[in-house]
Amino acid sequence: MEKLKPTNDFLFKKLFGEIKNADILKDLLKGILTHIDIATVQINKDVSLERKMITEKLGILDIVATLNDNTKVNIEMQVKDYYNTVDRSVFYGTGVYHENLSSGEDYIDTPRSISIWITNYDVFKEGPFHERAMLKRDYENIVLTEKLEIHYIQLSKFKQKCKHISNKLEEWLTFIQYENLEAIKMIENEYIKKAEEEFEYLTGDEETRRLAYLREKAIRDEQAAMVKARREGIAEGITQGITQGEEKKQKEIAKKMLAKGIEISVISEITG
């Protein structure tokens, strides 16, 4: 049986999305959002986010939190690459930004919205493992607004590029990958130690393990269905291409026979 890791989005949400673990989430966010002075983190609880419909993605396994300056943060853990991460992240990020404006408020009062996408694959071929994307003007690359930003944290790149742990974010990513257990033991961070204890407790609970494995199975099944559909689409396309090629060839033959003065009835009989 495959070893469970914090990259399992069900376990990730149980670990970082529970109110009792707000201090763990706060320390993780401090490692990611180094440009913000984070004093408090309030985890937003939503019934729709707590449904145990683990066989459906539908955005229900993400984490939403509010910082002390009313900044809204949305965190997604993505295991499989469905080749639409950028489009989805923009859709989610602008959605959170839009929802932050209460009825009757002025646009200028809209709180900052931050989307954080931690992926187990490369989103971009080039660049560092952690990137921040913002809206900018063409003119001298001036930032249009600081109220909307998206962070991409690519674990696959981190594994390749980080040779020595040197800051809080690298400590947390080492834990989230959960591959080098010796390195995790060496990390002197009280919140990571707490997270490790909590993770061991979660993966030791039979019901939690069952739901986590079901979640992984659902993701694998969805991926397999997409691969199957892609293969069937390619096969159908090849078949259609062959048929269309044959028809085109027969039409060319018919044109040449017609140019030679052969009767249409004869051409039709020969070429179909």
CSV table of N, CA, C and O in Angstrom, one decimal, residues 67-118:
chain,number,residue,atom,x,y,z
A,67,LEU,N,-6.3,36.9,7.2
A,67,LEU,CA,-5.2,37.4,8.0
A,67,LEU,C,-5.7,38.7,8.8
A,67,LEU,O,-6.8,39.2,8.6
A,68,ASN,N,-4.8,39.1,9.6
A,68,ASN,CA,-5.1,40.2,10.5
A,68,ASN,C,-5.5,41.5,9.8
A,68,ASN,O,-6.2,42.3,10.3
A,69,ASP,N,-5.0,41.7,8.6
A,69,ASP,CA,-5.3,42.9,7.8
A,69,ASP,C,-6.5,42.7,6.9
A,69,ASP,O,-6.7,43.5,5.9
A,70,ASN,N,-7.2,41.6,7.1
A,70,ASN,CA,-8.4,41.2,6.3
A,70,ASN,C,-8.1,40.6,5.0
A,70,ASN,O,-9.0,40.4,4.2
A,71,THR,N,-6.8,40.4,4.7
A,71,THR,CA,-6.4,39.7,3.5
A,71,THR,C,-7.0,38.3,3.5
A,71,THR,O,-6.9,37.6,4.5
A,72,LYS,N,-7.6,37.9,2.4
A,72,LYS,CA,-8.2,36.6,2.2
A,72,LYS,C,-7.1,35.7,1.5
A,72,LYS,O,-6.6,36.1,0.4
A,73,VAL,N,-6.9,34.5,2.0
A,73,VAL,CA,-5.9,33.6,1.4
A,73,VAL,C,-6.6,32.3,1.1
A,73,VAL,O,-7.2,31.7,2.0
A,74,ASN,N,-6.4,31.8,-0.1
A,74,ASN,CA,-6.9,30.5,-0.6
A,74,ASN,C,-5.8,29.6,-0.9
A,74,ASN,O,-4.9,30.0,-1.7
A,75,ILE,N,-5.7,28.4,-0.3
A,75,ILE,CA,-4.6,27.5,-0.6
A,75,ILE,C,-5.1,26.2,-1.2
A,75,ILE,O,-6.1,25.6,-0.7
A,76,GLU,N,-4.5,25.8,-2.3
A,76,GLU,CA,-4.8,24.6,-3.0
A,76,GLU,C,-3.6,23.7,-3.0
A,76,GLU,O,-2.5,24.1,-3.3
A,77,MET,N,-3.8,22.4,-2.7
A,77,MET,CA,-2.8,21.4,-2.9
A,77,MET,C,-3.2,20.5,-4.1
A,77,MET,O,-4.2,19.9,-4.1
A,78,GLN,N,-2.3,20.6,-5.1
A,78,GLN,CA,-2.6,19.9,-6.4
A,78,GLN,C,-1.6,18.7,-6.6
A,78,GLN,O,-0.4,19.0,-6.7
A,79,VAL,N,-2.1,17.5,-6.7
A,79,VAL,CA,-1.2,16.3,-6.9
A,79,VAL,C,-1.0,16.0,-8.4
A,79,VAL,O,0.1,15.8,-8.8
A,80,LYS,N,-2.1,16.0,-9.1
A,80,LYS,CA,-2.1,15.6,-10.5
A,80,LYS,C,-2.2,16.8,-11.4
A,80,LYS,O,-2.9,17.8,-11.1
A,81,ASP,N,-1.5,16.8,-12.5
A,81,ASP,CA,-1.5,17.9,-13.5
A,81,ASP,C,-2.6,17.6,-14.5
A,81,ASP,O,-2.5,16.7,-15.3
A,82,TYR,N,-3.6,18.5,-14.5
A,82,TYR,CA,-4.7,18.4,-15.5
A,82,TYR,C,-4.5,19.5,-16.6
A,82,TYR,O,-5.4,19.7,-17.4
A,83,TYR,N,-3.3,20.1,-16.6
A,83,TYR,CA,-2.9,21.0,-17.7
A,83,TYR,C,-3.8,22.2,-17.8
A,83,TYR,O,-4.0,22.8,-18.9
A,84,ASN,N,-4.3,22.6,-16.7
A,84,ASN,CA,-5.2,23.8,-16.7
A,84,ASN,C,-4.9,24.6,-15.4
A,84,ASN,O,-5.8,25.4,-15.0
A,85,THR,N,-3.8,24.5,-14.8
A,85,THR,CA,-3.5,25.1,-13.5
A,85,THR,C,-3.6,26.6,-13.5
A,85,THR,O,-4.2,27.2,-12.7
A,86,VAL,N,-3.0,27.2,-14.5
A,86,VAL,CA,-3.0,28.7,-14.6
A,86,VAL,C,-4.4,29.2,-14.8
A,86,VAL,O,-4.8,30.1,-14.1
A,87,ASP,N,-5.2,28.6,-15.7
A,87,ASP,CA,-6.5,29.0,-15.9
A,87,ASP,C,-7.4,28.9,-14.7
A,87,ASP,O,-8.1,29.8,-14.3
A,88,ARG,N,-7.2,27.8,-14.0
A,88,ARG,CA,-8.0,27.5,-12.8
A,88,ARG,C,-7.6,28.5,-11.7
A,88,ARG,O,-8.4,29.0,-10.9
A,89,SER,N,-6.3,28.7,-11.5
A,89,SER,CA,-5.8,29.6,-10.5
A,89,SER,C,-6.3,31.0,-10.7
A,89,SER,O,-6.6,31.7,-9.7
A,90,VAL,N,-6.3,31.5,-11.9
A,90,VAL,CA,-6.8,32.8,-12.2
A,90,VAL,C,-8.3,32.9,-11.9
A,90,VAL,O,-8.8,33.8,-11.3
A,91,PHE,N,-9.1,31.8,-12.3
A,91,PHE,CA,-10.5,31.8,-12.0
A,91,PHE,C,-10.8,31.8,-10.5
A,91,PHE,O,-11.6,32.6,-10.0
A,92,TYR,N,-10.1,30.9,-9.8
A,92,TYR,CA,-10.3,30.9,-8.3
A,92,TYR,C,-9.9,32.2,-7.7
A,92,TYR,O,-10.6,32.7,-6.8
A,93,GLY,N,-8.7,32.7,-8.1
A,93,GLY,CA,-8.2,33.9,-7.4
A,93,GLY,C,-9.1,35.1,-7.6
A,93,GLY,O,-9.4,35.9,-6.7
A,94,THR,N,-9.6,35.3,-8.9
A,94,THR,CA,-10.5,36.5,-9.1
A,94,THR,C,-11.8,36.2,-8.5
A,94,THR,O,-12.5,37.2,-8.1
A,95,GLY,N,-12.2,34.9,-8.3
A,95,GLY,CA,-13.5,34.6,-7.6
A,95,GLY,C,-13.4,35.0,-6.1
A,95,GLY,O,-14.4,35.7,-5.6
A,96,VAL,N,-12.3,34.7,-5.5
A,96,VAL,CA,-12.1,35.1,-4.1
A,96,VAL,C,-12.1,36.6,-4.0
A,96,VAL,O,-12.7,37.2,-3.0
A,97,TYR,N,-11.4,37.3,-4.9
A,97,TYR,CA,-11.4,38.8,-4.9
A,97,TYR,C,-12.7,39.4,-5.0
A,97,TYR,O,-13.1,40.3,-4.3
A,98,HIS,N,-13.5,38.8,-5.9
A,98,HIS,CA,-14.9,39.3,-6.2
A,98,HIS,C,-15.8,39.1,-4.9
A,98,HIS,O,-16.6,40.0,-4.5
A,99,GLU,N,-15.7,38.0,-4.3
A,99,GLU,CA,-16.5,37.7,-3.1
A,99,GLU,C,-16.1,38.5,-1.9
A,99,GLU,O,-16.9,38.7,-1.0
A,100,ASN,N,-14.9,39.1,-1.9
A,100,ASN,CA,-14.4,39.8,-0.8
A,100,ASN,C,-15.1,41.2,-0.7
A,100,ASN,O,-15.1,41.8,0.4
A,101,LEU,N,-15.7,41.7,-1.8
A,101,LEU,CA,-16.4,43.0,-1.7
A,101,LEU,C,-17.8,42.8,-1.3
A,101,LEU,O,-18.7,42.2,-1.9
A,102,SER,N,-18.1,43.3,-0.1
A,102,SER,CA,-19.4,43.2,0.5
A,102,SER,C,-20.4,44.2,-0.2
A,102,SER,O,-20.0,45.2,-0.7
A,103,SER,N,-21.7,43.9,-0.1
A,103,SER,CA,-22.7,44.7,-0.8
A,103,SER,C,-22.6,46.1,-0.1
A,103,SER,O,-22.6,46.3,1.1
A,104,GLY,N,-22.6,47.1,-1.0
A,104,GLY,CA,-22.6,48.5,-0.5
A,104,GLY,C,-21.2,49.1,-0.3
A,104,GLY,O,-21.1,50.3,-0.1
A,105,GLU,N,-20.2,48.3,-0.4
A,105,GLU,CA,-18.8,48.8,-0.2
A,105,GLU,C,-18.3,49.3,-1.5
A,105,GLU,O,-18.7,48.9,-2.5
A,106,ASP,N,-17.3,50.3,-1.3
A,106,ASP,CA,-16.7,50.8,-2.5
A,106,ASP,C,-15.6,49.9,-2.9
A,106,ASP,O,-15.0,49.1,-2.1
A,107,TYR,N,-15.3,49.9,-4.2
A,107,TYR,CA,-14.3,49.0,-4.8
A,107,TYR,C,-12.9,49.2,-4.1
A,107,TYR,O,-12.2,48.3,-4.0
A,108,ILE,N,-12.7,50.4,-3.7
A,108,ILE,CA,-11.4,50.7,-3.2
A,108,ILE,C,-11.2,50.0,-1.8
A,108,ILE,O,-10.0,49.9,-1.3
A,109,ASP,N,-12.3,49.6,-1.2
A,109,ASP,CA,-12.2,48.9,0.1
A,109,ASP,C,-12.1,47.4,0.0
A,109,ASP,O,-12.0,46.7,1.0
A,110,THR,N,-12.0,46.9,-1.2
A,110,THR,CA,-11.9,45.4,-1.4
A,110,THR,C,-10.6,45.0,-0.8
A,110,THR,O,-9.5,45.5,-1.1
A,111,PRO,N,-10.6,44.0,0.1
A,111,PRO,CA,-9.4,43.4,0.7
A,111,PRO,C,-8.5,42.7,-0.3
A,111,PRO,O,-9.0,42.3,-1.3
A,112,ARG,N,-7.3,42.6,0.1
A,112,ARG,CA,-6.3,41.9,-0.8
A,112,ARG,C,-6.7,40.4,-0.8
A,112,ARG,O,-7.1,39.8,0.2
A,113,SER,N,-6.6,39.8,-2.0
A,113,SER,CA,-6.9,38.3,-2.1
A,113,SER,C,-5.6,37.6,-2.7
A,113,SER,O,-5.0,38.1,-3.6
A,114,ILE,N,-5.3,36.5,-2.0
A,114,ILE,CA,-4.1,35.8,-2.4
A,114,ILE,C,-4.4,34.3,-2.6
A,114,ILE,O,-5.1,33.7,-1.7
A,115,SER,N,-4.1,33.8,-3.7
A,115,SER,CA,-4.2,32.4,-4.0
A,115,SER,C,-2.9,31.7,-4.0
A,115,SER,O,-1.9,32.2,-4.7
A,116,ILE,N,-2.8,30.6,-3.3
A,116,ILE,CA,-1.5,29.8,-3.2
A,116,ILE,C,-1.8,28.4,-3.8
A,116,ILE,O,-2.6,27.7,-3.3
A,117,TRP,N,-1.0,28.1,-4.8
A,117,TRP,CA,-1.2,26.8,-5.4
A,117,TRP,C,0.1,26.0,-5.2
A,117,TRP,O,1.2,26.3,-5.7
A,118,ILE,N,0.0,24.9,-4.4
A,118,ILE,CA,1.2,24.1,-4.1
A,118,ILE,C,1.0,22.8,-5.0
A,118,ILE,O,0.0,22.1,-4.9
